[in-house]
mmCIF file of C-alpha atoms in Angstrom:
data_model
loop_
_atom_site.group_PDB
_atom_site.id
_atom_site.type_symbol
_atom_site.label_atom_id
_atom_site.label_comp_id
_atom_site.label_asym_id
_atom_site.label_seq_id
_atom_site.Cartn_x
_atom_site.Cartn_y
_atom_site.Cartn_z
ATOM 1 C CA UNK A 419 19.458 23.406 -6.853
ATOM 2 C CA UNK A 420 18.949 27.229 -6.842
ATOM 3 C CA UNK A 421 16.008 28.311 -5.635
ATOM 4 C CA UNK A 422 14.663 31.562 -6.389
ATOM 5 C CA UNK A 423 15.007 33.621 -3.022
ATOM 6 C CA UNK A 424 18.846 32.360 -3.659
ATOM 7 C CA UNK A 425 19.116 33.861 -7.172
ATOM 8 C CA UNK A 426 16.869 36.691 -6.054
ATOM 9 C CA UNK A 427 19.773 37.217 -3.044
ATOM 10 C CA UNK A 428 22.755 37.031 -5.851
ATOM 11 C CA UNK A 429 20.841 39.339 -8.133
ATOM 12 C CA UNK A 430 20.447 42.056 -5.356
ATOM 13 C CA UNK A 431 24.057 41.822 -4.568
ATOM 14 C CA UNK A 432 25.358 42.253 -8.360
ATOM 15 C CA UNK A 433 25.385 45.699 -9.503
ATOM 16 C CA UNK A 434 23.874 44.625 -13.325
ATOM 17 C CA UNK A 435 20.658 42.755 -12.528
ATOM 18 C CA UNK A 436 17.651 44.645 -11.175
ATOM 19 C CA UNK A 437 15.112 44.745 -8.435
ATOM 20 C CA UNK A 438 12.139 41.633 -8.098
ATOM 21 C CA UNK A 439 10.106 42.790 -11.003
ATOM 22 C CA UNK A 440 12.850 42.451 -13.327
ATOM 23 C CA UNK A 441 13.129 38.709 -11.776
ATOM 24 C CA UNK A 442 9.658 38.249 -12.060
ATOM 25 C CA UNK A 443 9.079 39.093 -15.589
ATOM 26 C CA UNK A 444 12.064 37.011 -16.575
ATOM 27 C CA UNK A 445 10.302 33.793 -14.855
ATOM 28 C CA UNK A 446 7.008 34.532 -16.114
ATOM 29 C CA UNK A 447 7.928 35.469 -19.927
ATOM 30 C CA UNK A 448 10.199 32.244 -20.027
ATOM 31 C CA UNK A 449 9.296 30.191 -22.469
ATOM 32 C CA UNK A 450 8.359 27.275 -20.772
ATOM 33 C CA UNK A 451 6.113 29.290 -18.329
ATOM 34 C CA UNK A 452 4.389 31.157 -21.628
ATOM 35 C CA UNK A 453 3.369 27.625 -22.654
ATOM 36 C CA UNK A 454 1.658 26.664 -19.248
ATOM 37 C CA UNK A 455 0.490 29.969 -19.064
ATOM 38 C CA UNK A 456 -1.469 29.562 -22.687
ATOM 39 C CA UNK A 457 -2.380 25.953 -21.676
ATOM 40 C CA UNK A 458 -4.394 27.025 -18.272
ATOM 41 C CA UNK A 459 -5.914 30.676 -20.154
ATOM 42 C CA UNK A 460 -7.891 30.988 -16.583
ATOM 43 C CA UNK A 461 -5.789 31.686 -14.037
ATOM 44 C CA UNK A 462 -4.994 35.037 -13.871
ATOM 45 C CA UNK A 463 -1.609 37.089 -13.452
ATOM 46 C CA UNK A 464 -2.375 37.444 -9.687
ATOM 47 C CA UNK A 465 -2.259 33.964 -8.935
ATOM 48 C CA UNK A 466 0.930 33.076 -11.320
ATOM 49 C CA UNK A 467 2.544 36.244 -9.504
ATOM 50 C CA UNK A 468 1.773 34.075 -6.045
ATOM 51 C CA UNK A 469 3.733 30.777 -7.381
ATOM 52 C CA UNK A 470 6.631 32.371 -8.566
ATOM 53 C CA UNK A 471 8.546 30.195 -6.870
ATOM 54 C CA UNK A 472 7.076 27.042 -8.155
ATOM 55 C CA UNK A 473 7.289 28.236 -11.982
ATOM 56 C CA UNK A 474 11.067 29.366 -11.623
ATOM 57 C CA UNK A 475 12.058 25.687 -9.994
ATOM 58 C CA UNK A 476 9.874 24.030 -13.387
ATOM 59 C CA UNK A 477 11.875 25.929 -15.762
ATOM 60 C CA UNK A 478 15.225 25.014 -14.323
ATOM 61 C CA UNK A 479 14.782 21.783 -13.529
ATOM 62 C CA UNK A 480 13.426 21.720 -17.236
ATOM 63 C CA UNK A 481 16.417 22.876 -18.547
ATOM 64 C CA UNK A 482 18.705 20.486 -16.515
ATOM 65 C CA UNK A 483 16.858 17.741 -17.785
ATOM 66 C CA UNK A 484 17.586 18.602 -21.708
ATOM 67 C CA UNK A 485 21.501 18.912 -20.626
ATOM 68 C CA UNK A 486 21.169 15.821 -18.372
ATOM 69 C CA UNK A 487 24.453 14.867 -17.478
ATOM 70 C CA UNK A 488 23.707 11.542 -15.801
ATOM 71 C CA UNK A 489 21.976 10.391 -12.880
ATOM 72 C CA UNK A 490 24.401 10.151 -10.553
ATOM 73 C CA UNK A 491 25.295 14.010 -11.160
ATOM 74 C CA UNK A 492 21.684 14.900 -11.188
ATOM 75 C CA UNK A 493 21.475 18.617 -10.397
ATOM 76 C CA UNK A 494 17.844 18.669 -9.631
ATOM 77 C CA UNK A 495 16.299 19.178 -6.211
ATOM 78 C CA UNK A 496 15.211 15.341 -6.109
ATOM 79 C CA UNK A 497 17.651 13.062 -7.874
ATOM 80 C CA UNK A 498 16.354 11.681 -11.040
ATOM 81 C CA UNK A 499 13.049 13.912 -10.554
ATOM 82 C CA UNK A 500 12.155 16.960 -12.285
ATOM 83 C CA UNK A 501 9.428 19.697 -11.226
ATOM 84 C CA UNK A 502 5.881 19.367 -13.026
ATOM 85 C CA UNK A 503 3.274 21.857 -13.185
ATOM 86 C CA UNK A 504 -0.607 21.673 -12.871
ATOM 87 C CA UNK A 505 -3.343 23.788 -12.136
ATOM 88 C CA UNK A 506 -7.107 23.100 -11.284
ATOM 89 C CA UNK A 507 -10.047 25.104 -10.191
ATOM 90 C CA UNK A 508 -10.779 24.277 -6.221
ATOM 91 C CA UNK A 509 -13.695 25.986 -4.963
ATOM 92 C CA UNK A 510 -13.836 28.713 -7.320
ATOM 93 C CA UNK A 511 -10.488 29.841 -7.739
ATOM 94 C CA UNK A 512 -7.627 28.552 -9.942
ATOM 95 C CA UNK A 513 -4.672 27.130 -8.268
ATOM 96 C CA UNK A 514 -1.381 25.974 -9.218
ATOM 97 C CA UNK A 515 0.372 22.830 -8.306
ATOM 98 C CA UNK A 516 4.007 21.317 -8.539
ATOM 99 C CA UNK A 517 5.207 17.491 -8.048
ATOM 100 C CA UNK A 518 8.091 15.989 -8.331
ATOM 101 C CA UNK A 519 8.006 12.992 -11.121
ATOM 102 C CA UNK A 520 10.635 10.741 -11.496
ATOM 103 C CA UNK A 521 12.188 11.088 -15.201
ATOM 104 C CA UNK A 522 13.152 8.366 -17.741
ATOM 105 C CA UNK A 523 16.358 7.639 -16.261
ATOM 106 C CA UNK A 524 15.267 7.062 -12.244
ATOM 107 C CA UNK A 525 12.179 5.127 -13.447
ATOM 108 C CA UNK A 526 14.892 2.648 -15.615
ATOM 109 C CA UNK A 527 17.186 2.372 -12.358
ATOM 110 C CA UNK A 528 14.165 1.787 -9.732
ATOM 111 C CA UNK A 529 13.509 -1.054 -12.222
ATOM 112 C CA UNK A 530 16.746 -2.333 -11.883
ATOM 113 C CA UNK A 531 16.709 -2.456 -8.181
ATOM 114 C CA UNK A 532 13.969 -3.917 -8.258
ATOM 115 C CA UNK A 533 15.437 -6.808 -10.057
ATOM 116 C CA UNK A 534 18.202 -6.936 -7.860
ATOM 117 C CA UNK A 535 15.983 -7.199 -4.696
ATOM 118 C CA UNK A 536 13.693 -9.780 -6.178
ATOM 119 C CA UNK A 537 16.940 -11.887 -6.443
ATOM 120 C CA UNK A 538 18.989 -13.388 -3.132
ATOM 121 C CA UNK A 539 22.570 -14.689 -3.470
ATOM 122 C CA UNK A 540 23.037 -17.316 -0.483
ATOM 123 C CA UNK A 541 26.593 -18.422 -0.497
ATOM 124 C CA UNK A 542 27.631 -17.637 -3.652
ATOM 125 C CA UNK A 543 29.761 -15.417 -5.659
ATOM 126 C CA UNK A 544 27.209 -14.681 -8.611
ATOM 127 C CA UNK A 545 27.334 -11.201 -9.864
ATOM 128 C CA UNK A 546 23.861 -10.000 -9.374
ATOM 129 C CA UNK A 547 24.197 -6.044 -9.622
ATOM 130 C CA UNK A 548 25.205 -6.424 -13.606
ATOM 131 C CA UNK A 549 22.433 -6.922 -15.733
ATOM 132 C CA UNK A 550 24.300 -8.576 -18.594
ATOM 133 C CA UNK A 551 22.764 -11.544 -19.261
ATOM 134 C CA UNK A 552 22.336 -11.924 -22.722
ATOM 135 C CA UNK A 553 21.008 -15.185 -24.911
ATOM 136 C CA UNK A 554 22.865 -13.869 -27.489
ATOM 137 C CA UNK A 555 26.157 -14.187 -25.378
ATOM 138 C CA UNK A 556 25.310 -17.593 -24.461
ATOM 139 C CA UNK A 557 25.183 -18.805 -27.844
ATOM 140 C CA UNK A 558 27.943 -16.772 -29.600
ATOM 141 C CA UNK A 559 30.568 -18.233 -26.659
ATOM 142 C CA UNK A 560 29.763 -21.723 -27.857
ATOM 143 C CA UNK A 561 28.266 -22.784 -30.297
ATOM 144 C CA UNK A 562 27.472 -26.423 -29.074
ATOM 145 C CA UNK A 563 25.325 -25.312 -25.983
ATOM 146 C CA UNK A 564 22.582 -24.343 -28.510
ATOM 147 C CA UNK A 565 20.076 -27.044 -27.461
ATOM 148 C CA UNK A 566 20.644 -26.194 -23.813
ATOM 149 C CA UNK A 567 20.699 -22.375 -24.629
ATOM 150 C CA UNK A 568 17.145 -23.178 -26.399
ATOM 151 C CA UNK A 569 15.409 -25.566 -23.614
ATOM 152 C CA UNK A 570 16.244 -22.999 -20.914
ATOM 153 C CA UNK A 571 14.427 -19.805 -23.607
ATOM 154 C CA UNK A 572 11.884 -21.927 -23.833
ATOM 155 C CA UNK A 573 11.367 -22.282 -20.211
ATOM 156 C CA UNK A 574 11.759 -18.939 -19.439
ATOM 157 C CA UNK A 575 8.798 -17.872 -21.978
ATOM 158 C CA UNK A 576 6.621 -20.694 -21.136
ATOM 159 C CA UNK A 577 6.869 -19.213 -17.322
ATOM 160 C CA UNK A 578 5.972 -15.786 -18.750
ATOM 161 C CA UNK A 579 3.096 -17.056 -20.404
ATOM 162 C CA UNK A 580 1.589 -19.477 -18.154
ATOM 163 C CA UNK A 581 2.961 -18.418 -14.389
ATOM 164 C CA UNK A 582 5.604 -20.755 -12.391
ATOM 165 C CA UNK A 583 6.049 -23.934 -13.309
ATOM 166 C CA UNK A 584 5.849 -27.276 -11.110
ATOM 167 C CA UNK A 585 9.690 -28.482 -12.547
ATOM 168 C CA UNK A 586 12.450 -26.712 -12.539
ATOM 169 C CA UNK A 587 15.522 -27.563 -14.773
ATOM 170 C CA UNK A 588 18.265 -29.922 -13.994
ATOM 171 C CA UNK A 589 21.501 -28.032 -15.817
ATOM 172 C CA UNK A 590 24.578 -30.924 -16.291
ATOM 173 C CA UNK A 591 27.351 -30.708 -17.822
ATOM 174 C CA UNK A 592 31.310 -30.309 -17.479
ATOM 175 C CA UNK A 593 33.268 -27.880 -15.746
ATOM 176 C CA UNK A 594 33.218 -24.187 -16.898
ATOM 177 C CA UNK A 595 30.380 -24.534 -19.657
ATOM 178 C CA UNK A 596 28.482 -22.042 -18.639
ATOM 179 C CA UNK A 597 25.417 -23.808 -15.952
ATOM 180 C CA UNK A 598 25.920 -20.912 -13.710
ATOM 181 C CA UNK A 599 25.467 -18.048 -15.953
ATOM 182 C CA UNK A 600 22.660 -19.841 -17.541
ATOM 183 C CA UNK A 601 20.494 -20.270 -14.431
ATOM 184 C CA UNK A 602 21.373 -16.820 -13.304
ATOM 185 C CA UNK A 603 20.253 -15.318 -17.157
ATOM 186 C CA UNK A 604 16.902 -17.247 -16.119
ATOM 187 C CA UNK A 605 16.897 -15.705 -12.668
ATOM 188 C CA UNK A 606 17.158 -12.260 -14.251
ATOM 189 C CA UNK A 607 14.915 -12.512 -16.919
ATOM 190 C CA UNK A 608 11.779 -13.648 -14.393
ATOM 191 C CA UNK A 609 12.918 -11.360 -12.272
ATOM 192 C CA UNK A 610 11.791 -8.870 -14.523
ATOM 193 C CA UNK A 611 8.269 -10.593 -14.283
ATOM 194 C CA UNK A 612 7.933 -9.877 -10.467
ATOM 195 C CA UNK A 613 9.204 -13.368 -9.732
ATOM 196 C CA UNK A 614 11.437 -13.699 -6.727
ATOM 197 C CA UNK A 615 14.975 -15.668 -6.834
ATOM 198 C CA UNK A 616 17.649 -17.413 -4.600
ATOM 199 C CA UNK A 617 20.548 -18.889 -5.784
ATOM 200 C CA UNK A 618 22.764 -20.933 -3.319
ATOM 201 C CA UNK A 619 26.456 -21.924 -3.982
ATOM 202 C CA UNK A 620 26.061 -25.665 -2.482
ATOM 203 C CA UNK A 621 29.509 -26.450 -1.189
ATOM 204 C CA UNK A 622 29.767 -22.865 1.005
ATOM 205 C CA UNK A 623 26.113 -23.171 1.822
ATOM 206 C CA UNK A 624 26.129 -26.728 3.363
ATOM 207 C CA UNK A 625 29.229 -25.116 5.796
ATOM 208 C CA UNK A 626 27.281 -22.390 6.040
ATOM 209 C CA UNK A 627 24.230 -24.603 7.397
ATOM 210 C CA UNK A 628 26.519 -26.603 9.822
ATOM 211 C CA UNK A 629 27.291 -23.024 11.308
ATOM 212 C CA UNK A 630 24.212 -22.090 12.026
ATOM 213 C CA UNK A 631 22.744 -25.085 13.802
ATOM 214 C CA UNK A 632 24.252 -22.833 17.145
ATOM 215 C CA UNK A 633 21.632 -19.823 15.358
ATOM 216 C CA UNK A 634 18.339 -21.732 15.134
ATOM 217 C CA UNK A 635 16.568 -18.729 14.750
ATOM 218 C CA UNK A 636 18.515 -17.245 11.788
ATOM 219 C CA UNK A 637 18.727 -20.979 10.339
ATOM 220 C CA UNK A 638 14.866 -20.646 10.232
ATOM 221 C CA UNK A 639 15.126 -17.609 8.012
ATOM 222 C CA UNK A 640 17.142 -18.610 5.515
ATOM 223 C CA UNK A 641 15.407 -21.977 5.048
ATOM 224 C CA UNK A 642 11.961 -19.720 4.940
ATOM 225 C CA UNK A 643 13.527 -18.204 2.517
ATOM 226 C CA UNK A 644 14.856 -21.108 0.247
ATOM 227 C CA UNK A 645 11.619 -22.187 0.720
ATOM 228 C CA UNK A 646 9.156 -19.377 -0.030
ATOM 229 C CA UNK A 647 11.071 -17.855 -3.062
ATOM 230 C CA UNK A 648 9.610 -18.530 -6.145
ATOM 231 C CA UNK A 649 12.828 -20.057 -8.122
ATOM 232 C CA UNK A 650 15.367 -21.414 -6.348
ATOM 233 C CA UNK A 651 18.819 -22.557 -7.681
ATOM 234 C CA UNK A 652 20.863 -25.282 -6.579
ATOM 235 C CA UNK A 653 24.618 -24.039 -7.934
ATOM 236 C CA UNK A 654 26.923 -26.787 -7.856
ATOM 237 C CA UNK A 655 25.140 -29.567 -5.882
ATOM 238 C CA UNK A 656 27.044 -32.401 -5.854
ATOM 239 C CA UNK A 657 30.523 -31.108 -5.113
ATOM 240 C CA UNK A 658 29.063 -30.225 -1.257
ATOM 241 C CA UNK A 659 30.805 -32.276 1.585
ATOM 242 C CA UNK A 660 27.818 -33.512 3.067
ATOM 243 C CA UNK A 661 27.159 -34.248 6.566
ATOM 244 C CA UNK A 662 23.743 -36.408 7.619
ATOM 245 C CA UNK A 663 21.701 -33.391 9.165
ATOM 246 C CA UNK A 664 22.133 -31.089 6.738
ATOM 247 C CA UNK A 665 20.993 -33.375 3.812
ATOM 248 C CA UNK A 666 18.482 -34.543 5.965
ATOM 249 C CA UNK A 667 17.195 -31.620 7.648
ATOM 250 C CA UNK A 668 17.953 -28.864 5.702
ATOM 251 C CA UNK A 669 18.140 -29.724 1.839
ATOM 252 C CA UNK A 670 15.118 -32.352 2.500
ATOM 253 C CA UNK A 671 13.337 -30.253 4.464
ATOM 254 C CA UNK A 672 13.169 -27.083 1.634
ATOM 255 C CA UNK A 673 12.977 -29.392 -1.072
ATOM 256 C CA UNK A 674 10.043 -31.338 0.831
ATOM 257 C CA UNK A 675 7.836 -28.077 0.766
ATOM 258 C CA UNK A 676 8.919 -26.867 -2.260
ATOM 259 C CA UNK A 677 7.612 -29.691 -4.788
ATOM 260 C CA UNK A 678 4.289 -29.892 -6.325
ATOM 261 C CA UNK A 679 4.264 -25.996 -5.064
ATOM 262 C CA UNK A 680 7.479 -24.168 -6.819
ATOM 263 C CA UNK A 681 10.140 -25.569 -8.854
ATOM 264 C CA UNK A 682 13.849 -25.619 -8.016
ATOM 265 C CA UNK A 683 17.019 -25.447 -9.985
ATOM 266 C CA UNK A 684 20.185 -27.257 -10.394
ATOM 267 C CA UNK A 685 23.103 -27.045 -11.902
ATOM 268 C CA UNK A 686 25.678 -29.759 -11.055
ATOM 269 C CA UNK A 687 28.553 -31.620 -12.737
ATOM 270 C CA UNK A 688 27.031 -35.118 -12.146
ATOM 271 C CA UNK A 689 24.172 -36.626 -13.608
ATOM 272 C CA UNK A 690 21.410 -37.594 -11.461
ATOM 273 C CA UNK A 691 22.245 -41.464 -10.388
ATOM 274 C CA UNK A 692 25.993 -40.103 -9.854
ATOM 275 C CA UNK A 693 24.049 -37.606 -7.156
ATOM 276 C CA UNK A 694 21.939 -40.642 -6.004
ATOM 277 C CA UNK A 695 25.221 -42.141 -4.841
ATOM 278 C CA UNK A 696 26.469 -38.695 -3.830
ATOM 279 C CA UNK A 697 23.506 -38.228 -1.477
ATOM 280 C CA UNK A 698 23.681 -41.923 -0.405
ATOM 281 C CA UNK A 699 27.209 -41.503 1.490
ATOM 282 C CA UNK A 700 28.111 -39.194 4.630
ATOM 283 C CA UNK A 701 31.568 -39.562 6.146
ATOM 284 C CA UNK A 702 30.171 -39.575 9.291
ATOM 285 C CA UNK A 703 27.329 -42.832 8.972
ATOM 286 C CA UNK A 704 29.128 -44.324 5.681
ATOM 287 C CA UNK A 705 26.148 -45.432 3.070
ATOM 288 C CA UNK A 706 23.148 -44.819 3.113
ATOM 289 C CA UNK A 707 21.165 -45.982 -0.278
ATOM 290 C CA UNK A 708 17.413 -45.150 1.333
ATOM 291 C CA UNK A 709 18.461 -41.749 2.312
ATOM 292 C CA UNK A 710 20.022 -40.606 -1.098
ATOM 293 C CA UNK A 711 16.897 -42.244 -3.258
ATOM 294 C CA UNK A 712 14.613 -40.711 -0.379
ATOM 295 C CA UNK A 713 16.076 -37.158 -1.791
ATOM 296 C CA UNK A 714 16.241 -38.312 -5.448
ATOM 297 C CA UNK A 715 12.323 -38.483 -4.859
ATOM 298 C CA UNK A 716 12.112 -34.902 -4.507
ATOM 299 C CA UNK A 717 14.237 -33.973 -7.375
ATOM 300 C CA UNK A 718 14.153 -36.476 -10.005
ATOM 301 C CA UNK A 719 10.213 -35.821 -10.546
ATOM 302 C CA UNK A 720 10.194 -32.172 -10.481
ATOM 303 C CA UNK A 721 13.431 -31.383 -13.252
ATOM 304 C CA UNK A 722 13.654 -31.453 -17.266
ATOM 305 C CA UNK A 723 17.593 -32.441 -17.994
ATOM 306 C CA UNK A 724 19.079 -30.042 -19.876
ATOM 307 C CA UNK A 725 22.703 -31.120 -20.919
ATOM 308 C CA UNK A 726 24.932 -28.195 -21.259
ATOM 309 C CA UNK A 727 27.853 -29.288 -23.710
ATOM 310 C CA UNK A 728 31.064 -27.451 -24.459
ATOM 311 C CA UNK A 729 34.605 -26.489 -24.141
ATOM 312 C CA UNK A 730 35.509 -24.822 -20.566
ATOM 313 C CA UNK A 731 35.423 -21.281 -20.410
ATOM 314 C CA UNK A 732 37.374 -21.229 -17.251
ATOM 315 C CA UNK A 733 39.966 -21.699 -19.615
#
């Protein structure tokens, strides 16, 4: 941004344009200025004279704002801010005062980061920077995921209405119907309530976890984490290759603090006695029936089914 000793230096050095007081009456018989001028009658012409400066930057930052030509190309002194102007009296004499203030544009993007920061990807390859989920687009792919489509509106607006739930959903269906994007969609649209989100891909994560048994410390995080955030999502459970400790230690454990205090999301390709038997079986102690009905007790309770039919969209 030009700022007015810099077009006062390239008027000087061009042989058409004049001396300051040609500069100065230009800024102060612009139009914008002659419209704060007529709003604030009592400050006199000494005083405008005195914040030349801050009435030239107003007027051209004005100006770039009408011609916007995106935010990322913001020309203004402050990206997506432009310069206001304001005057009060302050112990008997009028002054003048500028502030940045963030236009239209910066205050839609802040509120899209703070979406994205509300919401934590552990794991997983869910696009979280693209704010395109749509119930519209959930229905119009296929048709016979309406009921789900509905349950999982319904949920979302009953959380608006009444604050976080005690049960999460339990999202089943086939391959490729769309679980995913639906319990992301709800992620995004409570998101935009102030609510905070993690959604963990379940067969990376449980490697993950057996990684970081070496990194106590940064194990503790992330289960803080899982456990803390207000929604948390489950992608794919079931399909994990489970080994005792983490199903034990680390999915027990979150899911331990979590109910009765926050729900917690799944989406999964079995229904729930198929992940009974899942959780009931570790290659490394064989079966296990008390241990995977020991976990079922801390999901079974706290989920509404909601069976997502359909054709694969994987193709």
């Amino acid at each position: 941004m030009e700022s007015l000793g810099e077009a006062l230096r390239s008027w000087k050095s061009s042989p058409r344009v004049g001396d300051l007081d040609n500069l100065t009456r230009r800024v102060l018989t612009d139009p914008l200025v002659l419209d704060i001028r007529r709003r604030y009658p009592e400050v006199d012409e000494r005083t405008w004279r005195i914040n030349l400066n801050k009435l030239y930057q107003y007027a051209k930052e004005d100006r770039s704002c009408k011609n916007c030509p995106g935010l990322d190309r913001c020309p203004n002194d402050m990206q997506g801010h432009y310069t206001s102007i304001t005057c009060a009296e302050q112990n008997g004499k009028w002054q003048v005062f500028d502030q940045k203030t963030p236009c239209a544009r910066w205050q839609a993007h802040e509120h899209q980061e703070q979406v994205r920061r509300r919401i934590t990807s552990l794991s997983s390859n869910v696009d979280l920077d693209v704010d395109s989920y749509e119930a519209e687009q959930m229905l119009d792919l296929d048709g016979e995921r309406e009921d789900a489509v509905l349950q999982l509106l319904a949920y979302v607006n009953r959380t608006r209405t009444e604050g976080l739930q005690k049960k999460g959903l339990y999202l089943m269906g086939s391959f490729g119907t769309g679980k995913t994007y639906m319990a992301a969609y709800l992620l995004h649209k409570l998101a935009k309530e102030g609510k905070t989100g993690v959604i963990v891909y379940m067969p990376d994560f449980v490697e993950d976890a057996k990684a970081l048994m070496m990194e106590p410390q940064k194990l503790k995080e992330t289960m803080t984490l899982m456990k803390e955030t207000d929604l948390l999502v489950f992608d794919d459970i079931g399909a994990e290759n489970l080994s005792p400790w983490v199903r034990d230690h680390v999915i027990g454990a979150i899911l331990n603090h979590r109910m009765n205090r926050k729900p917690t999301f799944y989406t999964s390709n079995h229904d729930l006695e198929s992940l009974e038997r899942h959780f009931s079986f570790t290659h490394k102690e064989g079966e296990e029936l008390h241990k995977g009905q020991r976990l079922m007790d801390r999901i079974r309770p706290f989920v509404d089914i909601v069976h997502v039919r359909g054709r694969n969209q994987r193709g």
